[in-house]
Amino acid sequence: MFTHIFFDLDGTLTDPAPGITNSFIHALKYFGLPIPSYEELCKLIGPPLPYSFETTFGFTHDKAMEGVAKYREYFSTKGLFENKVYDGIPELLESLKADGKKLLIATSKPEEYSVRIAEHFGFAKYFDFICGSRMDETRSKKEEVIAYALECAGLAKSGREGVLMVGDRFHDIEGARKNNIKSCGVLFGYGTCRELEDAGANFIAQNLKDLQKIIKNS
């Protein structure tokens, strides 16, 4: 039985596409680079920012960190609130809390921004801990964030069999596997079924109704 549910933030609890894509556009304009299509920019939702700048745009590590800084010029003041909570998420979280589940956010987004987003959109109250990366992009890999969340929940050494990681990208699934916890991929975010299956998701949820069944019937 799952007692602790770890949720990714972007693409799982909220649809952050406008804020994230606008922040990437702001950074890419600074470097004088062509702007990819909206669909291509949406593929960057989920992974840590340095990873996206390095793998998608071929930046060196130092240039990627400069890109992160330019991205945050926009995101820190405008982009983080260009966001929308998925329909049904507050009701799901309230139901899980009523069932006695411990809920945590485990995201590669900086913890400072994640707390601000959760508080702004009114769902911080459902979570026991909101765990994210540091502003210097350390602890940004999903396996590192999940390990931190396990520590916050008092599960660093035992009790992991009761933990489920819920996310929409392969990083969520791989991060869960590296921490020896089960995972559920959701298809209402920005990952594909193939991506999540190939990463080794234990469960796949088409929608929130499926997700609730997986959690409650485990």
PDB file of C-alpha atoms in Angstrom:
ATOM      1  CA  MET A   1       0.000   0.000   0.000  1.00  0.00           C
ATOM      2  CA  PHE A   2       1.385   3.399  -0.954  1.00  0.00           C
ATOM      3  CA  THR A   3       1.690   5.704   2.031  1.00  0.00           C
ATOM      4  CA  HIS A   4       3.827   8.461   0.487  1.00  0.00           C
ATOM      5  CA  ILE A   5       3.141   9.988  -2.930  1.00  0.00           C
ATOM      6  CA  PHE A   6       5.871  12.091  -4.534  1.00  0.00           C
ATOM      7  CA  PHE A   7       4.633  14.411  -7.289  1.00  0.00           C
ATOM      8  CA  ASP A   8       6.641  16.075 -10.013  1.00  0.00           C
ATOM      9  CA  LEU A   9       5.528  19.686 -10.497  1.00  0.00           C
ATOM     10  CA  ASP A  10       5.792  20.785 -14.140  1.00  0.00           C
ATOM     11  CA  GLY A  11       3.555  18.713 -16.404  1.00  0.00           C
ATOM     12  CA  THR A  12       2.126  16.751 -13.481  1.00  0.00           C
ATOM     13  CA  LEU A  13       0.479  19.207 -11.098  1.00  0.00           C
ATOM     14  CA  THR A  14       0.523  22.229 -13.391  1.00  0.00           C
ATOM     15  CA  ASP A  15       0.788  23.117 -17.055  1.00  0.00           C
ATOM     16  CA  PRO A  16       3.762  25.531 -17.068  1.00  0.00           C
ATOM     17  CA  ALA A  17       4.179  25.805 -20.836  1.00  0.00           C
ATOM     18  CA  PRO A  18       3.720  29.581 -21.335  1.00  0.00           C
ATOM     19  CA  GLY A  19       6.159  30.550 -18.582  1.00  0.00           C
ATOM     20  CA  ILE A  20       8.832  28.014 -19.478  1.00  0.00           C
ATOM     21  CA  THR A  21       8.727  28.597 -23.235  1.00  0.00           C
ATOM     22  CA  ASN A  22       8.791  32.383 -22.788  1.00  0.00           C
ATOM     23  CA  SER A  23      11.783  32.048 -20.454  1.00  0.00           C
ATOM     24  CA  PHE A  24      13.681  29.945 -23.001  1.00  0.00           C
ATOM     25  CA  ILE A  25      12.833  32.484 -25.712  1.00  0.00           C
ATOM     26  CA  HIS A  26      14.214  35.272 -23.518  1.00  0.00           C
ATOM     27  CA  ALA A  27      17.482  33.359 -23.037  1.00  0.00           C
ATOM     28  CA  LEU A  28      17.871  32.308 -26.660  1.00  0.00           C
ATOM     29  CA  LYS A  29      17.311  35.868 -27.892  1.00  0.00           C
ATOM     30  CA  TYR A  30      20.138  36.994 -25.624  1.00  0.00           C
ATOM     31  CA  PHE A  31      22.483  34.568 -27.415  1.00  0.00           C
ATOM     32  CA  GLY A  32      21.153  35.555 -30.835  1.00  0.00           C
ATOM     33  CA  LEU A  33      19.949  32.043 -31.560  1.00  0.00           C
ATOM     34  CA  PRO A  34      16.942  31.100 -33.711  1.00  0.00           C
ATOM     35  CA  ILE A  35      13.802  30.380 -31.719  1.00  0.00           C
ATOM     36  CA  PRO A  36      12.464  26.814 -32.064  1.00  0.00           C
ATOM     37  CA  SER A  37       8.778  26.187 -32.582  1.00  0.00           C
ATOM     38  CA  TYR A  38       6.440  26.210 -29.587  1.00  0.00           C
ATOM     39  CA  GLU A  39       6.129  22.424 -29.894  1.00  0.00           C
ATOM     40  CA  GLU A  40       9.907  21.999 -29.763  1.00  0.00           C
ATOM     41  CA  LEU A  41      10.203  24.330 -26.786  1.00  0.00           C
ATOM     42  CA  CYS A  42       7.545  22.332 -24.933  1.00  0.00           C
ATOM     43  CA  LYS A  43       9.821  19.279 -25.159  1.00  0.00           C
ATOM     44  CA  LEU A  44      12.168  21.124 -22.775  1.00  0.00           C
ATOM     45  CA  ILE A  45       9.582  21.034 -19.971  1.00  0.00           C
ATOM     46  CA  GLY A  46      10.730  18.707 -17.226  1.00  0.00           C
ATOM     47  CA  PRO A  47      14.492  18.151 -17.473  1.00  0.00           C
ATOM     48  CA  PRO A  48      16.964  20.266 -15.458  1.00  0.00           C
ATOM     49  CA  LEU A  49      17.806  23.518 -17.235  1.00  0.00           C
ATOM     50  CA  PRO A  50      21.573  22.910 -17.695  1.00  0.00           C
ATOM     51  CA  TYR A  51      20.769  19.544 -19.303  1.00  0.00           C
ATOM     52  CA  SER A  52      18.398  21.203 -21.774  1.00  0.00           C
ATOM     53  CA  PHE A  53      20.834  23.957 -22.738  1.00  0.00           C
ATOM     54  CA  GLU A  54      23.685  21.465 -23.163  1.00  0.00           C
ATOM     55  CA  THR A  55      21.852  18.670 -25.003  1.00  0.00           C
ATOM     56  CA  THR A  56      19.392  20.670 -27.100  1.00  0.00           C
ATOM     57  CA  PHE A  57      21.469  23.750 -27.948  1.00  0.00           C
ATOM     58  CA  GLY A  58      24.991  22.336 -27.649  1.00  0.00           C
ATOM     59  CA  PHE A  59      26.122  24.733 -24.923  1.00  0.00           C
ATOM     60  CA  THR A  60      29.225  24.100 -22.858  1.00  0.00           C
ATOM     61  CA  HIS A  61      28.591  23.794 -19.132  1.00  0.00           C
ATOM     62  CA  ASP A  62      29.670  27.381 -18.466  1.00  0.00           C
ATOM     63  CA  LYS A  63      27.535  28.736 -21.296  1.00  0.00           C
ATOM     64  CA  ALA A  64      24.610  26.595 -20.098  1.00  0.00           C
ATOM     65  CA  MET A  65      24.850  28.175 -16.652  1.00  0.00           C
ATOM     66  CA  GLU A  66      24.838  31.600 -18.326  1.00  0.00           C
ATOM     67  CA  GLY A  67      21.737  30.451 -20.185  1.00  0.00           C
ATOM     68  CA  VAL A  68      20.122  29.434 -16.902  1.00  0.00           C
ATOM     69  CA  ALA A  69      20.789  32.921 -15.517  1.00  0.00           C
ATOM     70  CA  LYS A  70      19.176  34.593 -18.548  1.00  0.00           C
ATOM     71  CA  TYR A  71      16.227  32.169 -18.399  1.00  0.00           C
ATOM     72  CA  ARG A  72      15.653  33.135 -14.776  1.00  0.00           C
ATOM     73  CA  GLU A  73      15.669  36.848 -15.561  1.00  0.00           C
ATOM     74  CA  TYR A  74      12.275  36.274 -17.108  1.00  0.00           C
ATOM     75  CA  PHE A  75      11.072  33.299 -15.092  1.00  0.00           C
ATOM     76  CA  SER A  76      11.661  34.763 -11.638  1.00  0.00           C
ATOM     77  CA  THR A  77       9.400  37.760 -12.239  1.00  0.00           C
ATOM     78  CA  LYS A  78       6.877  36.656 -14.874  1.00  0.00           C
ATOM     79  CA  GLY A  79       7.313  33.085 -16.025  1.00  0.00           C
ATOM     80  CA  LEU A  80       6.639  31.224 -12.785  1.00  0.00           C
ATOM     81  CA  PHE A  81       3.070  32.547 -12.688  1.00  0.00           C
ATOM     82  CA  GLU A  82       2.413  31.967 -16.416  1.00  0.00           C
ATOM     83  CA  ASN A  83       1.126  28.605 -15.313  1.00  0.00           C
ATOM     84  CA  LYS A  84      -2.122  26.725 -14.717  1.00  0.00           C
ATOM     85  CA  VAL A  85      -3.088  23.988 -12.273  1.00  0.00           C
ATOM     86  CA  TYR A  86      -4.506  20.997 -14.135  1.00  0.00           C
ATOM     87  CA  ASP A  87      -8.242  20.551 -13.693  1.00  0.00           C
ATOM     88  CA  GLY A  88      -8.967  18.065 -10.899  1.00  0.00           C
ATOM     89  CA  ILE A  89      -5.590  18.307  -9.161  1.00  0.00           C
ATOM     90  CA  PRO A  90      -6.835  20.110  -6.008  1.00  0.00           C
ATOM     91  CA  GLU A  91      -9.642  17.573  -5.632  1.00  0.00           C
ATOM     92  CA  LEU A  92      -7.219  14.662  -6.055  1.00  0.00           C
ATOM     93  CA  LEU A  93      -4.804  16.068  -3.485  1.00  0.00           C
ATOM     94  CA  GLU A  94      -7.603  16.716  -1.006  1.00  0.00           C
ATOM     95  CA  SER A  95      -8.882  13.150  -1.439  1.00  0.00           C
ATOM     96  CA  LEU A  96      -5.434  11.644  -0.919  1.00  0.00           C
ATOM     97  CA  LYS A  97      -4.874  13.720   2.215  1.00  0.00           C
ATOM     98  CA  ALA A  98      -8.262  12.587   3.537  1.00  0.00           C
ATOM     99  CA  ASP A  99      -7.070   9.001   3.038  1.00  0.00           C
ATOM    100  CA  GLY A 100      -4.039   9.729   5.216  1.00  0.00           C
ATOM    101  CA  LYS A 101      -1.427   9.813   2.448  1.00  0.00           C
ATOM    102  CA  LYS A 102       1.753  11.812   2.925  1.00  0.00           C
ATOM    103  CA  LEU A 103       2.266  14.049  -0.099  1.00  0.00           C
ATOM    104  CA  LEU A 104       5.541  15.575  -1.277  1.00  0.00           C
ATOM    105  CA  ILE A 105       6.617  17.543  -4.336  1.00  0.00           C
ATOM    106  CA  ALA A 106       9.869  16.300  -5.883  1.00  0.00           C
ATOM    107  CA  THR A 107      10.896  18.580  -8.747  1.00  0.00           C
ATOM    108  CA  SER A 108      14.050  19.631 -10.544  1.00  0.00           C
ATOM    109  CA  LYS A 109      12.751  23.206 -10.440  1.00  0.00           C
ATOM    110  CA  PRO A 110      14.468  25.304  -7.739  1.00  0.00           C
ATOM    111  CA  GLU A 111      12.788  24.793  -4.390  1.00  0.00           C
ATOM    112  CA  GLU A 112      12.387  28.544  -3.902  1.00  0.00           C
ATOM    113  CA  TYR A 113      10.327  28.859  -7.095  1.00  0.00           C
ATOM    114  CA  SER A 114       8.385  25.656  -6.398  1.00  0.00           C
ATOM    115  CA  VAL A 115       7.235  26.916  -3.011  1.00  0.00           C
ATOM    116  CA  ARG A 116       6.180  30.249  -4.530  1.00  0.00           C
ATOM    117  CA  ILE A 117       4.202  28.503  -7.274  1.00  0.00           C
ATOM    118  CA  ALA A 118       2.493  26.093  -4.875  1.00  0.00           C
ATOM    119  CA  GLU A 119       1.551  28.912  -2.528  1.00  0.00           C
ATOM    120  CA  HIS A 120       0.393  31.216  -5.340  1.00  0.00           C
ATOM    121  CA  PHE A 121      -1.906  28.569  -6.831  1.00  0.00           C
ATOM    122  CA  GLY A 122      -3.197  27.393  -3.466  1.00  0.00           C
ATOM    123  CA  PHE A 123      -2.017  23.791  -3.307  1.00  0.00           C
ATOM    124  CA  ALA A 124       0.955  24.110  -0.943  1.00  0.00           C
ATOM    125  CA  LYS A 125      -1.360  23.231   1.969  1.00  0.00           C
ATOM    126  CA  TYR A 126      -1.679  19.650   0.753  1.00  0.00           C
ATOM    127  CA  PHE A 127       2.044  18.890   0.875  1.00  0.00           C
ATOM    128  CA  ASP A 128       4.150  17.818   3.827  1.00  0.00           C
ATOM    129  CA  PHE A 129       7.329  18.847   2.016  1.00  0.00           C
ATOM    130  CA  ILE A 130       8.142  20.701  -1.204  1.00  0.00           C
ATOM    131  CA  CYS A 131      11.517  19.460  -2.423  1.00  0.00           C
ATOM    132  CA  GLY A 132      13.414  20.947  -5.343  1.00  0.00           C
ATOM    133  CA  SER A 133      16.854  21.841  -6.596  1.00  0.00           C
ATOM    134  CA  ARG A 134      19.105  24.534  -5.191  1.00  0.00           C
ATOM    135  CA  MET A 135      19.405  27.849  -6.996  1.00  0.00           C
ATOM    136  CA  ASP A 136      22.963  26.993  -8.063  1.00  0.00           C
ATOM    137  CA  GLU A 137      21.496  23.976  -9.938  1.00  0.00           C
ATOM    138  CA  THR A 138      23.033  21.455  -7.555  1.00  0.00           C
ATOM    139  CA  ARG A 139      20.609  18.731  -6.500  1.00  0.00           C
ATOM    140  CA  SER A 140      18.875  19.231  -9.851  1.00  0.00           C
ATOM    141  CA  LYS A 141      19.009  15.646 -11.142  1.00  0.00           C
ATOM    142  CA  LYS A 142      15.732  13.912 -10.405  1.00  0.00           C
ATOM    143  CA  GLU A 143      17.380  11.052  -8.518  1.00  0.00           C
ATOM    144  CA  GLU A 144      19.042  13.617  -6.239  1.00  0.00           C
ATOM    145  CA  VAL A 145      15.759  15.420  -5.585  1.00  0.00           C
ATOM    146  CA  ILE A 146      13.990  12.142  -4.829  1.00  0.00           C
ATOM    147  CA  ALA A 147      16.769  11.115  -2.432  1.00  0.00           C
ATOM    148  CA  TYR A 148      16.354  14.470  -0.684  1.00  0.00           C
ATOM    149  CA  ALA A 149      12.578  13.996  -0.504  1.00  0.00           C
ATOM    150  CA  LEU A 150      13.040  10.527   0.998  1.00  0.00           C
ATOM    151  CA  GLU A 151      15.307  12.049   3.621  1.00  0.00           C
ATOM    152  CA  CYS A 152      12.771  14.783   4.411  1.00  0.00           C
ATOM    153  CA  ALA A 153      10.068  12.139   4.818  1.00  0.00           C
ATOM    154  CA  GLY A 154      12.229  10.064   7.155  1.00  0.00           C
ATOM    155  CA  LEU A 155      12.505   7.277   4.591  1.00  0.00           C
ATOM    156  CA  ALA A 156      16.189   7.482   3.731  1.00  0.00           C
ATOM    157  CA  LYS A 157      16.900   4.062   5.222  1.00  0.00           C
ATOM    158  CA  SER A 158      13.581   2.185   5.272  1.00  0.00           C
ATOM    159  CA  GLY A 159       9.932   2.335   4.249  1.00  0.00           C
ATOM    160  CA  ARG A 160      10.564   2.935   0.559  1.00  0.00           C
ATOM    161  CA  GLU A 161       8.185   0.159  -0.476  1.00  0.00           C
ATOM    162  CA  GLY A 162       5.340   2.542   0.396  1.00  0.00           C
ATOM    163  CA  VAL A 163       6.528   5.356  -1.900  1.00  0.00           C
ATOM    164  CA  LEU A 164       5.212   6.132  -5.384  1.00  0.00           C
ATOM    165  CA  MET A 165       6.805   8.751  -7.660  1.00  0.00           C
ATOM    166  CA  VAL A 166       4.336  10.376 -10.081  1.00  0.00           C
ATOM    167  CA  GLY A 167       5.654  12.283 -13.086  1.00  0.00           C
ATOM    168  CA  ASP A 168       5.297  12.918 -16.808  1.00  0.00           C
ATOM    169  CA  ARG A 169       8.875  12.546 -18.111  1.00  0.00           C
ATOM    170  CA  PHE A 170      11.468   9.799 -18.229  1.00  0.00           C
ATOM    171  CA  HIS A 171      13.622  11.625 -15.670  1.00  0.00           C
ATOM    172  CA  ASP A 172      10.915  11.009 -13.055  1.00  0.00           C
ATOM    173  CA  ILE A 173      10.815   7.301 -13.817  1.00  0.00           C
ATOM    174  CA  GLU A 174      14.593   6.846 -13.939  1.00  0.00           C
ATOM    175  CA  GLY A 175      15.009   8.877 -10.740  1.00  0.00           C
ATOM    176  CA  ALA A 176      12.513   6.649  -8.968  1.00  0.00           C
ATOM    177  CA  ARG A 177      14.255   3.487 -10.140  1.00  0.00           C
ATOM    178  CA  LYS A 178      17.648   4.738  -8.961  1.00  0.00           C
ATOM    179  CA  ASN A 179      16.139   5.266  -5.501  1.00  0.00           C
ATOM    180  CA  ASN A 180      14.427   1.857  -5.456  1.00  0.00           C
ATOM    181  CA  ILE A 181      10.873   3.197  -5.392  1.00  0.00           C
ATOM    182  CA  LYS A 182       7.956   2.550  -7.733  1.00  0.00           C
ATOM    183  CA  SER A 183       6.831   5.056 -10.346  1.00  0.00           C
ATOM    184  CA  CYS A 184       3.725   6.071 -12.242  1.00  0.00           C
ATOM    185  CA  GLY A 185       3.947   7.949 -15.510  1.00  0.00           C
ATOM    186  CA  VAL A 186       1.091  10.295 -16.405  1.00  0.00           C
ATOM    187  CA  LEU A 187       0.025  11.022 -19.971  1.00  0.00           C
ATOM    188  CA  PHE A 188      -1.609  14.408 -19.424  1.00  0.00           C
ATOM    189  CA  GLY A 189       1.790  16.123 -19.214  1.00  0.00           C
ATOM    190  CA  TYR A 190       4.626  16.394 -21.725  1.00  0.00           C
ATOM    191  CA  GLY A 191       5.999  12.865 -21.978  1.00  0.00           C
ATOM    192  CA  THR A 192       4.780  10.100 -24.270  1.00  0.00           C
ATOM    193  CA  CYS A 193       3.624   6.630 -23.338  1.00  0.00           C
ATOM    194  CA  ARG A 194       6.607   5.166 -25.195  1.00  0.00           C
ATOM    195  CA  GLU A 195       9.015   7.417 -23.305  1.00  0.00           C
ATOM    196  CA  LEU A 196       7.579   6.428 -19.933  1.00  0.00           C
ATOM    197  CA  GLU A 197       7.372   2.720 -20.746  1.00  0.00           C
ATOM    198  CA  ASP A 198      10.929   2.658 -22.084  1.00  0.00           C
ATOM    199  CA  ALA A 199      12.116   4.305 -18.859  1.00  0.00           C
ATOM    200  CA  GLY A 200      10.522   1.478 -16.874  1.00  0.00           C
ATOM    201  CA  ALA A 201       7.407   3.003 -15.326  1.00  0.00           C
ATOM    202  CA  ASN A 202       5.621   0.558 -13.019  1.00  0.00           C
ATOM    203  CA  PHE A 203       2.272   2.137 -13.852  1.00  0.00           C
ATOM    204  CA  ILE A 204       0.879   4.411 -16.568  1.00  0.00           C
ATOM    205  CA  ALA A 205      -2.085   6.736 -15.898  1.00  0.00           C
ATOM    206  CA  GLN A 206      -4.000   8.157 -18.827  1.00  0.00           C
ATOM    207  CA  ASN A 207      -5.774  10.692 -16.633  1.00  0.00           C
ATOM    208  CA  LEU A 208      -6.349  11.687 -13.010  1.00  0.00           C
ATOM    209  CA  LYS A 209      -9.049   9.065 -12.553  1.00  0.00           C
ATOM    210  CA  ASP A 210      -6.541   6.358 -13.527  1.00  0.00           C
ATOM    211  CA  LEU A 211      -3.948   7.852 -11.196  1.00  0.00           C
ATOM    212  CA  GLN A 212      -6.336   7.870  -8.257  1.00  0.00           C
ATOM    213  CA  LYS A 213      -7.214   4.212  -8.875  1.00  0.00           C
ATOM    214  CA  ILE A 214      -3.546   3.229  -9.022  1.00  0.00           C
ATOM    215  CA  ILE A 215      -2.789   4.976  -5.748  1.00  0.00           C
ATOM    216  CA  LYS A 216      -5.880   3.826  -3.860  1.00  0.00           C
ATOM    217  CA  ASN A 217      -5.958   0.247  -5.141  1.00  0.00           C
ATOM    218  CA  SER A 218      -2.294  -0.461  -4.583  1.00  0.00           C
TER     219      SER A 218
END
